[in-house]
PDB file of C-alpha atoms in Angstrom:
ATOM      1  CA  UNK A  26       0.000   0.000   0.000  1.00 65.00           C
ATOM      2  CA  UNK A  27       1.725   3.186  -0.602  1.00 75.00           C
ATOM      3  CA  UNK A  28       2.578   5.512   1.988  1.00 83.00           C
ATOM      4  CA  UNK A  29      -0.134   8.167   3.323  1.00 85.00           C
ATOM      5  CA  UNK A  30       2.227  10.894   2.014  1.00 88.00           C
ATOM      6  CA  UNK A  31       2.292   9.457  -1.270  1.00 90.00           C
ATOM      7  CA  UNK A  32      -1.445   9.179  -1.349  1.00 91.00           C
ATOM      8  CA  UNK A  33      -1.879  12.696  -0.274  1.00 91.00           C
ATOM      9  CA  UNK A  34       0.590  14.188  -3.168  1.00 93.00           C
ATOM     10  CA  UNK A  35      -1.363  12.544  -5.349  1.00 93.00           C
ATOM     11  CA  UNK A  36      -4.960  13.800  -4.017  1.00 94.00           C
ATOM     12  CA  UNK A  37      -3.812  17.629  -4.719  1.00 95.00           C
ATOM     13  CA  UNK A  38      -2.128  16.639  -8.095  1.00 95.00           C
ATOM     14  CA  UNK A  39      -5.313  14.799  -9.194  1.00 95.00           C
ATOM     15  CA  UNK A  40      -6.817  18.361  -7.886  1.00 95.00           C
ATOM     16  CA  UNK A  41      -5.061  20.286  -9.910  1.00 96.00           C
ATOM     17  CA  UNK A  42      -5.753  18.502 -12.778  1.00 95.00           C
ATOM     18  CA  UNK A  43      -9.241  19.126 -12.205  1.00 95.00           C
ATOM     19  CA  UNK A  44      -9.061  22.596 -11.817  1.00 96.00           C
ATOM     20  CA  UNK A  45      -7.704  22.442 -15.352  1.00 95.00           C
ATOM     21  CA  UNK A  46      -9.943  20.231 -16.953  1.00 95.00           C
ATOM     22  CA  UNK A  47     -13.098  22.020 -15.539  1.00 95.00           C
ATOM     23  CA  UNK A  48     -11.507  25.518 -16.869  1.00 96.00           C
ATOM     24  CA  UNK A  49     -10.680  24.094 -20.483  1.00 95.00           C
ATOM     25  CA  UNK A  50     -15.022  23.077 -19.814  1.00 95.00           C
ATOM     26  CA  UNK A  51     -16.296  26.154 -19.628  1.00 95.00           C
ATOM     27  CA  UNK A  52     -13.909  27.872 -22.048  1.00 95.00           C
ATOM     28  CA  UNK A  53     -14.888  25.257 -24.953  1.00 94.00           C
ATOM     29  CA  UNK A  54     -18.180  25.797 -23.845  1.00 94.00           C
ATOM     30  CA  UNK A  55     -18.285  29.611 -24.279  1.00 94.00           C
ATOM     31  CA  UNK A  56     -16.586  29.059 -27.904  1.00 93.00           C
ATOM     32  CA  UNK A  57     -18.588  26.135 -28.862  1.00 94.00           C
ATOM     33  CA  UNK A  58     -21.594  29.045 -28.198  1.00 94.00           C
ATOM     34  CA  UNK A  59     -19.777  31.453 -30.727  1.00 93.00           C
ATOM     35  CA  UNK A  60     -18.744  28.361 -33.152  1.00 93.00           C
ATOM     36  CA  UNK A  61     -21.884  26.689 -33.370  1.00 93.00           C
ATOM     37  CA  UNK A  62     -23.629  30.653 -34.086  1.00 94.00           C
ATOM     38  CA  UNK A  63     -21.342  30.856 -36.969  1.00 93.00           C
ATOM     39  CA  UNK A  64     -21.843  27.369 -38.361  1.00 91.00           C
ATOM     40  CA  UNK A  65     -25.861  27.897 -38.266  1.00 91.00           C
ATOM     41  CA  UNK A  66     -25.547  31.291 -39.771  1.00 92.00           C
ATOM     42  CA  UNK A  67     -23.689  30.109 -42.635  1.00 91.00           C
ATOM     43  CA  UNK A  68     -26.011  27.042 -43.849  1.00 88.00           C
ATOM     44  CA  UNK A  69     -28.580  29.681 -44.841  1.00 91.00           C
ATOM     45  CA  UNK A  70     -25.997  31.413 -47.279  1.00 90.00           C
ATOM     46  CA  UNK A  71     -25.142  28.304 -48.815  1.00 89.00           C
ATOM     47  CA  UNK A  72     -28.260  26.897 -49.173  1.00 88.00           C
ATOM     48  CA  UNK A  73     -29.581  30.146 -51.155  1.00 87.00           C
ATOM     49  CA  UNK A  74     -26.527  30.195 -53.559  1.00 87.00           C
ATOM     50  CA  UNK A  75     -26.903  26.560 -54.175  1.00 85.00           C
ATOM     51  CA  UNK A  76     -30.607  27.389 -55.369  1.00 82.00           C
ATOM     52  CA  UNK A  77     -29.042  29.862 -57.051  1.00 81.00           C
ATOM     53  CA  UNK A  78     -26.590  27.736 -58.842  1.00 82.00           C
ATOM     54  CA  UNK A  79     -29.448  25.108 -59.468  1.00 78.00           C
ATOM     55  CA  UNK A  80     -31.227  27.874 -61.219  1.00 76.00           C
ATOM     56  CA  UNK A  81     -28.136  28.861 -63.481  1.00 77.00           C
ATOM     57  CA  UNK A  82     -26.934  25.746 -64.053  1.00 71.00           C
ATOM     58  CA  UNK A  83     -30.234  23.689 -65.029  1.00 66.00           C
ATOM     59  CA  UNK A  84     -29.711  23.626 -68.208  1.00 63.00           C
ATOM     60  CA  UNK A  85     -25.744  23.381 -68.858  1.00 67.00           C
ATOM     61  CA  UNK A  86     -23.478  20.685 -69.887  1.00 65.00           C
ATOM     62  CA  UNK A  87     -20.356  19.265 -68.691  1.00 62.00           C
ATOM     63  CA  UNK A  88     -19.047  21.473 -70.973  1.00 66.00           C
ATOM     64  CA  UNK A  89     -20.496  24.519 -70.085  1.00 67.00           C
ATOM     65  CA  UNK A  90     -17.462  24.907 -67.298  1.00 76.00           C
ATOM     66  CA  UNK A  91     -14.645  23.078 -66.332  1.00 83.00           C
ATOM     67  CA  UNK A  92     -15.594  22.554 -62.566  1.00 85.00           C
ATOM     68  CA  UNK A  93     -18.583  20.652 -63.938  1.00 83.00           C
ATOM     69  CA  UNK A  94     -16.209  18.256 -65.922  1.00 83.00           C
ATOM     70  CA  UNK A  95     -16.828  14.518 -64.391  1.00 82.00           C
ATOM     71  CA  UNK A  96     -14.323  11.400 -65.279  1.00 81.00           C
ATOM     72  CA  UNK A  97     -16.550   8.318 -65.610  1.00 80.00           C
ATOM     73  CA  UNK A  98     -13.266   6.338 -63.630  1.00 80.00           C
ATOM     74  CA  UNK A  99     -11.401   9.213 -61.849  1.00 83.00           C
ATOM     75  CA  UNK A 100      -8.085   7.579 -60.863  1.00 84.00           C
ATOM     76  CA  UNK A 101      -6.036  10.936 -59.490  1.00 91.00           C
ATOM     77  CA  UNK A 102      -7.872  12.139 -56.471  1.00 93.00           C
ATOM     78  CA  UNK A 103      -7.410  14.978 -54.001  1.00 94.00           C
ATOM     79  CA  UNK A 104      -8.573  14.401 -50.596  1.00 95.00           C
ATOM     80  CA  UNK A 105      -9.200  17.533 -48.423  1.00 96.00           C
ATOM     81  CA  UNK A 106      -8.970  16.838 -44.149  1.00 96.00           C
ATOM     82  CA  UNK A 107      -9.776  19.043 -42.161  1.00 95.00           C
ATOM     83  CA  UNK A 108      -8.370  18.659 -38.271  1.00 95.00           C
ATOM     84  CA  UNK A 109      -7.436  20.701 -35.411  1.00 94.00           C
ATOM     85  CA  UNK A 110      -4.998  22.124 -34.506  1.00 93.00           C
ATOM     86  CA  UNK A 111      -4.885  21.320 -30.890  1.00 91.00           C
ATOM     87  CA  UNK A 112      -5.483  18.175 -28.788  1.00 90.00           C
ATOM     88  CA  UNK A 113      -7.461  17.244 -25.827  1.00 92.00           C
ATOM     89  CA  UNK A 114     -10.646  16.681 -27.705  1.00 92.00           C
ATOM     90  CA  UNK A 115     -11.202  13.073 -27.273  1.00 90.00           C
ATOM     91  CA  UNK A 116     -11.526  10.962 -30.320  1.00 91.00           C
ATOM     92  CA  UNK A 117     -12.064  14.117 -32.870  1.00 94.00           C
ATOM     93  CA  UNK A 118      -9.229  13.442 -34.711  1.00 94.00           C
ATOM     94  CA  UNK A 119      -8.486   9.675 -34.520  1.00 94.00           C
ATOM     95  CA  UNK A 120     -11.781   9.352 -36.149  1.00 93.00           C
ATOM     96  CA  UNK A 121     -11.117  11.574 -39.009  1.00 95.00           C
ATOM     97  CA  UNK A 122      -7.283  10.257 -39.969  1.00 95.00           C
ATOM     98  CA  UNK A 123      -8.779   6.816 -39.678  1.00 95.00           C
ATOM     99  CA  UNK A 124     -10.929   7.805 -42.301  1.00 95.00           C
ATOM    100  CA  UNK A 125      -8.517   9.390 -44.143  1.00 94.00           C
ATOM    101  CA  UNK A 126      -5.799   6.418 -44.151  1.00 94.00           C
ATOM    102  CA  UNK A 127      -8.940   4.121 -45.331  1.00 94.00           C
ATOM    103  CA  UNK A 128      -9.419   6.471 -48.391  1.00 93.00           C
ATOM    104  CA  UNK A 129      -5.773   6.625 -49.041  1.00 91.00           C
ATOM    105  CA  UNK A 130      -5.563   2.640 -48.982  1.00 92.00           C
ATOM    106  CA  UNK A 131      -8.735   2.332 -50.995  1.00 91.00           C
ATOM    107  CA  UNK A 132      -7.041   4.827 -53.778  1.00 88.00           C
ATOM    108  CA  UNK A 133      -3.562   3.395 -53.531  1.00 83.00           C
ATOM    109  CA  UNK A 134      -3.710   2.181 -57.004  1.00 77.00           C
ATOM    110  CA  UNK A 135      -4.180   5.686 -58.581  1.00 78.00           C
ATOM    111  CA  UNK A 136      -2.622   9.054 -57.422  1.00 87.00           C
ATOM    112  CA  UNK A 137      -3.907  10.439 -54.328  1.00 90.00           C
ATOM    113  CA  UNK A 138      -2.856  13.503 -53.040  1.00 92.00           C
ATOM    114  CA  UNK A 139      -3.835  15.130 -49.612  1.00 94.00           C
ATOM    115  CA  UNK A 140      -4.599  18.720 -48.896  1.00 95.00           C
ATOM    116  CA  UNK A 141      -4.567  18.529 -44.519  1.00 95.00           C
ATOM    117  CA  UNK A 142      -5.846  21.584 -42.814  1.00 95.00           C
ATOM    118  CA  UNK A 143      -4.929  21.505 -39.163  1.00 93.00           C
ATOM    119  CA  UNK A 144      -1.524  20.635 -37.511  1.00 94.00           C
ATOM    120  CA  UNK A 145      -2.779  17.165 -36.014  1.00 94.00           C
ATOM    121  CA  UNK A 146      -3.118  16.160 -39.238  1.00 93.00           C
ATOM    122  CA  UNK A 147      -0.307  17.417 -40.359  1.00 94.00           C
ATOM    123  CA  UNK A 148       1.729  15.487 -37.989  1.00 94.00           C
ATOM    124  CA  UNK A 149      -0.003  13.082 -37.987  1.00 94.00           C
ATOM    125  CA  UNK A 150       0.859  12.047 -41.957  1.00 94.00           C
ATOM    126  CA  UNK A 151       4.725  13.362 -41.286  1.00 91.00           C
ATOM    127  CA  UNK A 152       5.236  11.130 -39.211  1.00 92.00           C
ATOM    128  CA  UNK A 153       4.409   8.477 -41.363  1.00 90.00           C
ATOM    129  CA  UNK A 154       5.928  10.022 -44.381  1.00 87.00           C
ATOM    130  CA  UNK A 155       3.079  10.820 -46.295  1.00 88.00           C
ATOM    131  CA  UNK A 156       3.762  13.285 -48.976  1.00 86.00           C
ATOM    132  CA  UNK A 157       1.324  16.135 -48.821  1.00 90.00           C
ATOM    133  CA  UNK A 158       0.476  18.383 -51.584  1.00 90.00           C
ATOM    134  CA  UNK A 159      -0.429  20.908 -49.413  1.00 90.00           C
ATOM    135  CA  UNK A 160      -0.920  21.828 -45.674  1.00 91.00           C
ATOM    136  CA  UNK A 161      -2.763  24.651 -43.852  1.00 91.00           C
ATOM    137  CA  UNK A 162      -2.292  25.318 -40.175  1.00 86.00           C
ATOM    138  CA  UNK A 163      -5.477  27.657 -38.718  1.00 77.00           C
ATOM    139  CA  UNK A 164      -4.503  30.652 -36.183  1.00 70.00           C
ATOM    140  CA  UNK A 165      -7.898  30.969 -34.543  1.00 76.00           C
ATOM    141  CA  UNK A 166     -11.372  31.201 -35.552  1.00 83.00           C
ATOM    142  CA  UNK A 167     -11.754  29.896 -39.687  1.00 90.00           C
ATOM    143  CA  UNK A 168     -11.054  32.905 -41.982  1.00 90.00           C
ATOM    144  CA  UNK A 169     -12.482  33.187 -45.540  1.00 92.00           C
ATOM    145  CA  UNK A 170      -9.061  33.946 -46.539  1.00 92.00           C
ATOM    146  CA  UNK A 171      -7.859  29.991 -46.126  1.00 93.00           C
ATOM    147  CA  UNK A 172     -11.075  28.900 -47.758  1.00 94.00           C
ATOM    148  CA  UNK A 173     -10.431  30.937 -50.515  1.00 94.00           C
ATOM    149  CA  UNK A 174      -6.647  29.889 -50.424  1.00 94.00           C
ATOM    150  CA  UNK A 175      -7.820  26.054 -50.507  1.00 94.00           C
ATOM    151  CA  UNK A 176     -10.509  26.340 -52.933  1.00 95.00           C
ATOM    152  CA  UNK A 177      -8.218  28.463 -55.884  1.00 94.00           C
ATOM    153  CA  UNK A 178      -5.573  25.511 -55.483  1.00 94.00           C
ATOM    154  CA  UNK A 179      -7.914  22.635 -55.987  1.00 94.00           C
ATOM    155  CA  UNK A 180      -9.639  24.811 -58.609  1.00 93.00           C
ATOM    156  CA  UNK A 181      -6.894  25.200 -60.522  1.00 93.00           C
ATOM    157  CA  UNK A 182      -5.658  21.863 -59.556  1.00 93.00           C
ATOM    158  CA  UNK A 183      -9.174  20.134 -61.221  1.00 92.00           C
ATOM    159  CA  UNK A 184      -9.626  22.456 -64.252  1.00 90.00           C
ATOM    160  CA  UNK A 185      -6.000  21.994 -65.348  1.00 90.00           C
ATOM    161  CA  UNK A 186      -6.500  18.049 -65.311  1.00 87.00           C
ATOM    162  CA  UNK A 187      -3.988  17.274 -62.579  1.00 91.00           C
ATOM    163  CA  UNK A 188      -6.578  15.734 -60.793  1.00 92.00           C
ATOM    164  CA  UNK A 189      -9.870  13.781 -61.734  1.00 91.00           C
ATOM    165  CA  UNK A 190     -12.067  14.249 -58.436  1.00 93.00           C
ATOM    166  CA  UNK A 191     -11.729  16.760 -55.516  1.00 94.00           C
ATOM    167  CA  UNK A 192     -13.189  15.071 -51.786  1.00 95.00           C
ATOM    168  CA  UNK A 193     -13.777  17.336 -48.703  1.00 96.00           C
ATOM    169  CA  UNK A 194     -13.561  15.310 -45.196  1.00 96.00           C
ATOM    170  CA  UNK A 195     -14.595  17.186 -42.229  1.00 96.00           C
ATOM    171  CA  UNK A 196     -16.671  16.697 -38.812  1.00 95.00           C
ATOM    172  CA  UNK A 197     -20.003  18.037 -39.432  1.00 93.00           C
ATOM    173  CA  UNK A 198     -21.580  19.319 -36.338  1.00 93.00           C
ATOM    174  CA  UNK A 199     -24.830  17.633 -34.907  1.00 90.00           C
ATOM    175  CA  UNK A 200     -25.232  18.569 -31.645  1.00 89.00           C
ATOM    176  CA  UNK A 201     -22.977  18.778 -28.243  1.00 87.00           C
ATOM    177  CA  UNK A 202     -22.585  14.873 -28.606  1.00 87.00           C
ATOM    178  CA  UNK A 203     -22.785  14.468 -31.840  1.00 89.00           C
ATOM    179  CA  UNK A 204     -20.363  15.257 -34.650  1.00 91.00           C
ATOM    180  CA  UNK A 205     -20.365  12.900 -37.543  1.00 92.00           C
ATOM    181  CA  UNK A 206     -16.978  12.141 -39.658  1.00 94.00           C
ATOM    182  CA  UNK A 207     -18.349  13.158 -43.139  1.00 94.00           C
ATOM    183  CA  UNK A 208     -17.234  12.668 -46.454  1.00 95.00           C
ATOM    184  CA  UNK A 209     -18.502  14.476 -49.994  1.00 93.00           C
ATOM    185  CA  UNK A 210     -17.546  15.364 -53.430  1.00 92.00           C
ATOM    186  CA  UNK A 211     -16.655  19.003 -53.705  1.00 92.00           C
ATOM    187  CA  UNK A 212     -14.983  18.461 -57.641  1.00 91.00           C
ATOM    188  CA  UNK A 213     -17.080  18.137 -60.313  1.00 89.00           C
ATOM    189  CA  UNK A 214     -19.702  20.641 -58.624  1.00 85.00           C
ATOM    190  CA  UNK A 215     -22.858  18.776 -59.099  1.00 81.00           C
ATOM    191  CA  UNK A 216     -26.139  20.873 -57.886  1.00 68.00           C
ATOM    192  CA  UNK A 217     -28.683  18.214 -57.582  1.00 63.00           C
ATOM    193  CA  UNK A 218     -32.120  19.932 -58.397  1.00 55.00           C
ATOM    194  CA  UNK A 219     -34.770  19.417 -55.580  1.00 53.00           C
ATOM    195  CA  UNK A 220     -37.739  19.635 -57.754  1.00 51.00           C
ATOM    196  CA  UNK A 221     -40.343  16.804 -58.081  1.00 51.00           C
ATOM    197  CA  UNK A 222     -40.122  16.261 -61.642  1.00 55.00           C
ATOM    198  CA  UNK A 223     -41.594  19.970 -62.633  1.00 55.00           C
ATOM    199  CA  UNK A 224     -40.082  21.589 -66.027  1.00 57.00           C
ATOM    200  CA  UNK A 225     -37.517  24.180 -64.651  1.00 57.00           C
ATOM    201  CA  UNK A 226     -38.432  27.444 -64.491  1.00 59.00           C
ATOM    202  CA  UNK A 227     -36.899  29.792 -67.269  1.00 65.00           C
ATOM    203  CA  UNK A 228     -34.879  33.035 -65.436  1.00 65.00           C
ATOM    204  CA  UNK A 229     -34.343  36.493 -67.701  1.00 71.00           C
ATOM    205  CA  UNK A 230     -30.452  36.699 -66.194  1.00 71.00           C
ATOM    206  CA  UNK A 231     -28.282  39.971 -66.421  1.00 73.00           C
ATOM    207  CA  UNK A 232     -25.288  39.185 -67.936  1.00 75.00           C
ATOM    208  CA  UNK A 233     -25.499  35.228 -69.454  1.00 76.00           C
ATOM    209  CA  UNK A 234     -25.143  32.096 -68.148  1.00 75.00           C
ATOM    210  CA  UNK A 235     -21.858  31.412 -68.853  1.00 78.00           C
ATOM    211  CA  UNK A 236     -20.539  34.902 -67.299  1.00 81.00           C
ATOM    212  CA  UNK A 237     -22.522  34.029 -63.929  1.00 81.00           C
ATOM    213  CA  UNK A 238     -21.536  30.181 -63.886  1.00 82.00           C
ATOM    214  CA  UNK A 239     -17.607  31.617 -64.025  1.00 84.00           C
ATOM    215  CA  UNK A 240     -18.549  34.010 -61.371  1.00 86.00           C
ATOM    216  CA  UNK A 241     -20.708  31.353 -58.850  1.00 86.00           C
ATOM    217  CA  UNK A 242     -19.402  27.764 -59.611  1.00 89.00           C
ATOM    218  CA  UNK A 243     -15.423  29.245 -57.791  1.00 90.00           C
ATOM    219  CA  UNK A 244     -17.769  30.684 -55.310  1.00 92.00           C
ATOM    220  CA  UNK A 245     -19.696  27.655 -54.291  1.00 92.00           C
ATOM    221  CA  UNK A 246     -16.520  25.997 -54.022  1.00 93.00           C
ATOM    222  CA  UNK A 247     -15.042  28.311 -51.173  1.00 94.00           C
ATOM    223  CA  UNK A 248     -18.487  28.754 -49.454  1.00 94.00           C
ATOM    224  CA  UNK A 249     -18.551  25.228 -49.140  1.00 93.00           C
ATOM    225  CA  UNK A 250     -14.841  24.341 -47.834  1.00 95.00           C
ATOM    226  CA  UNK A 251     -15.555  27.933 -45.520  1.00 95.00           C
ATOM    227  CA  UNK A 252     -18.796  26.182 -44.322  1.00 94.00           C
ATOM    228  CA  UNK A 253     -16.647  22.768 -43.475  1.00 94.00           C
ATOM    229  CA  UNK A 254     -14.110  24.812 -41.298  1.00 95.00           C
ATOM    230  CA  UNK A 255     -17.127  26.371 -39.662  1.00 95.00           C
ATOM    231  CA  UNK A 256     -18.672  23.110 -38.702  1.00 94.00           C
ATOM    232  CA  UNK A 257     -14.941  21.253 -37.661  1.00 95.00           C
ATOM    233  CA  UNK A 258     -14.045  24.206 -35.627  1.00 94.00           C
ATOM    234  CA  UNK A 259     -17.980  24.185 -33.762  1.00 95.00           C
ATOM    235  CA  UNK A 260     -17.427  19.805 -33.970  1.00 95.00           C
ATOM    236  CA  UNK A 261     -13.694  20.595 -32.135  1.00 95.00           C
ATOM    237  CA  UNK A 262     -14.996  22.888 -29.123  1.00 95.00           C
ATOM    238  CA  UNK A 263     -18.278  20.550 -28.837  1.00 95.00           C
ATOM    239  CA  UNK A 264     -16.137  17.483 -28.470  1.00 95.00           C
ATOM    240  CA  UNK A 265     -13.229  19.134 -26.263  1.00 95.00           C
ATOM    241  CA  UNK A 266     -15.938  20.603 -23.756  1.00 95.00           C
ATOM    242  CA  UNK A 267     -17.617  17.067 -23.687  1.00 94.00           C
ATOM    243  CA  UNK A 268     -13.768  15.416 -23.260  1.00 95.00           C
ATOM    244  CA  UNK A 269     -13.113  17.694 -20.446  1.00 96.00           C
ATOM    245  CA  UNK A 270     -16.414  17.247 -18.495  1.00 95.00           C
ATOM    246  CA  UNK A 271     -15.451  13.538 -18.437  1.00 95.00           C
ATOM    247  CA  UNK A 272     -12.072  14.419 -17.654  1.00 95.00           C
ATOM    248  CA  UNK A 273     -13.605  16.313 -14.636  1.00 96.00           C
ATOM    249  CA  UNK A 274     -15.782  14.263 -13.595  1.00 96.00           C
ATOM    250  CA  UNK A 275     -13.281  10.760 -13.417  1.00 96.00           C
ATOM    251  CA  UNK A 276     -11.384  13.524 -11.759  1.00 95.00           C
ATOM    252  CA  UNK A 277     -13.879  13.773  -8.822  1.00 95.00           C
ATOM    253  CA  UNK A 278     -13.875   9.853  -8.612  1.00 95.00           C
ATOM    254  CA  UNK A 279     -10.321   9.378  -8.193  1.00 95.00           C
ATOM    255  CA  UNK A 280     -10.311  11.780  -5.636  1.00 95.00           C
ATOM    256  CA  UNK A 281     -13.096  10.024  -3.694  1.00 95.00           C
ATOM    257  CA  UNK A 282     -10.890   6.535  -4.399  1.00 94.00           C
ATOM    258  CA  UNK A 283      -7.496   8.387  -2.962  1.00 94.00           C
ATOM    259  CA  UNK A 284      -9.360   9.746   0.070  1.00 93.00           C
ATOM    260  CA  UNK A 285     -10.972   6.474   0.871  1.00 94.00           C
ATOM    261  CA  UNK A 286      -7.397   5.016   0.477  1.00 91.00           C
ATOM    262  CA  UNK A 287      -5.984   7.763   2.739  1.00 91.00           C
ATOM    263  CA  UNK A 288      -8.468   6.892   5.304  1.00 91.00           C
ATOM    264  CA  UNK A 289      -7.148   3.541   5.512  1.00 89.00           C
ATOM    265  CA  UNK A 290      -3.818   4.206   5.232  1.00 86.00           C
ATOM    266  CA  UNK A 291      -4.361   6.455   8.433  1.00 88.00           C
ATOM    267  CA  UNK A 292      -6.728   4.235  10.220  1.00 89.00           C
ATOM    268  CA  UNK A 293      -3.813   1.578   9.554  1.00 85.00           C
ATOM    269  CA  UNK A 294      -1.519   3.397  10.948  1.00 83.00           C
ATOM    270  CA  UNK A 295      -3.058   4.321  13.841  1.00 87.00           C
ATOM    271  CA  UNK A 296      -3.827   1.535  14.442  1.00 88.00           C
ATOM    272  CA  UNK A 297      -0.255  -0.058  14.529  1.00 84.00           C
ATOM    273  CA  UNK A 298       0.513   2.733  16.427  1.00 85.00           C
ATOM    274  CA  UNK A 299      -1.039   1.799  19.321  1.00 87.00           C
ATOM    275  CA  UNK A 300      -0.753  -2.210  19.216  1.00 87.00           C
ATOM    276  CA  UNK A 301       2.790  -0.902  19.500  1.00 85.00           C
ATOM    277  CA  UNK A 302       2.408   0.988  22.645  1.00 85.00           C
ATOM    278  CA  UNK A 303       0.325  -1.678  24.377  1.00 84.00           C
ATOM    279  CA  UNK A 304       2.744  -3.868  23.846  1.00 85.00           C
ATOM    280  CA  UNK A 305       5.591  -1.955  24.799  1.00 83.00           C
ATOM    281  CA  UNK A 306       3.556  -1.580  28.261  1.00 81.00           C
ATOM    282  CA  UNK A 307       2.404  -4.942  28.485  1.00 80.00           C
ATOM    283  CA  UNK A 308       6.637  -5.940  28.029  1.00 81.00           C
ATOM    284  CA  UNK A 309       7.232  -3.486  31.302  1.00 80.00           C
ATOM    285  CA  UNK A 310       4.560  -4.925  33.184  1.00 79.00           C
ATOM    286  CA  UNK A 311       6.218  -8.383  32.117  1.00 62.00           C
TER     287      UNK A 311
END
């Protein structure tokens, strides 16, 4: 059993802990609030300028643009990941570079390239010397400016040929206990129409279609990979608050363990405390 000064050390480092784990709470908390404000704001943007884009693009080709250009067997892929940049967020990140080294396995008989947004994930493939074709660390909040960065690289990346099929993988956020690994096709842009089988309508548009589908189609791009770093950074805070509260609260357990231990260890050394002194007075009575 160890000693009851050991135990004791250990009952104020466990508390200490807990004083940290229960402040890293409440600060993912209060920017899991802000996070989570941005992320919902943003899906109404998106969802109007892919209506938008549905309307432009109803009637256009393949042709019509080379985002829209689809490979019937696309063999050179780009995969997008999008991590944190800090730990302490339980399994966040294990579940999104397992995904990740799946889709790399599945597509080793092609060319895949990675694009990793976050420094976990950029360590994560260093150290096992994965070549990446490009790598974005975030200072803060997500900025527009590295969704824009991402989305003119893969643009250019796609409508030059280099690669067949562009793939965004991010945490989308559910709710505090729920954020979902998940996967989707951001090259070729393809704008499913949501009508139930209606002829589309016919839009006067000011200038063509062609001038508006070179102006929307790089635009959709970014708002969507801008929308995906909203929802990972809102998926990071939920799951680091909801690490930490366990953190806390196996905190509080241990203690109550360590204190029970302490007990004994006192009551055990009490009590051999004073078997020793009745038998050092039952020797001088002897």
């Amino acid at each position: 059993m160890p000693s009851l000064k050991a135990i004791r050390k250990r009952i104020s480092s466990v508390r200490n802990t807990q004083k940290i784990t229960k402040a890293m709470k409440m600060v993912s908390a209060a920017k899991l609030r802000r996070a989570q404000a941005a992320a919902l704001a943003a899906r109404p943007y998106a969802q109007k300028l892919t209506e938008m884009l549905q309307a432009v693009s109803s009637t256009m080709t393949e042709e019509s643009h080379s985002l829209l250009r689809s490979v019937e067997s696309p063999s050179r892929v780009r995969l997008v990941v999008i991590t944190s940049d800090r730990g302490l967020c339980g399994a966040y990140n294990s579940a999104l570079l397992r995904q990740a080294t799946a889709y790399l396995k599945e597509h080793a008989g092609g060319e895949a390239s990675l694009t990793v947004v976050g420094r976990k994930g950029v360590e994560y493939f260093r150290r096992r010397s994965v070549t990446l074709a490009a790598n974005h660390v975030q200072i803060g909040a997500p900025s527009v400016a590295l969704a824009r960065e991402i989305a003119v690289d893969v643009a250019r990346q796609f409508a030059e040929s280099r690669v067949d099929r562009v793939e965004l993988l991010y945490s989308a956020f559910r709710s505090t206990l729920s954020q979902v690994p998940t996967l989707e096709t951001l090259l070729p842009v393809t704008v499913k129409s949501e009508s139930d089988g209606a002829a589309p309508v016919e839009y006067l548009m000011e200038p063509d279609r062609d001038a508006l589908l070179d102006r929307l189609l790089p635009q959709y791009v970014e708002v969507r990979i801008y929308r995906a770093l909203l929802e990972a950074a809102a998926s990071e805070h939920a799951a680091r608050m909801t690490a930490m509260d366990s953190a806390t609260a196996n905190a509080s357990k241990m203690i109550v363990s360590l204190t029970l231990a302490m007990n004994r260890a006192r009551q055990a050394a009490i009590t051999t405390e004073l078997m020793e002194i009745v038998s050092g007075a039952e020797a001088l009575k002897g």
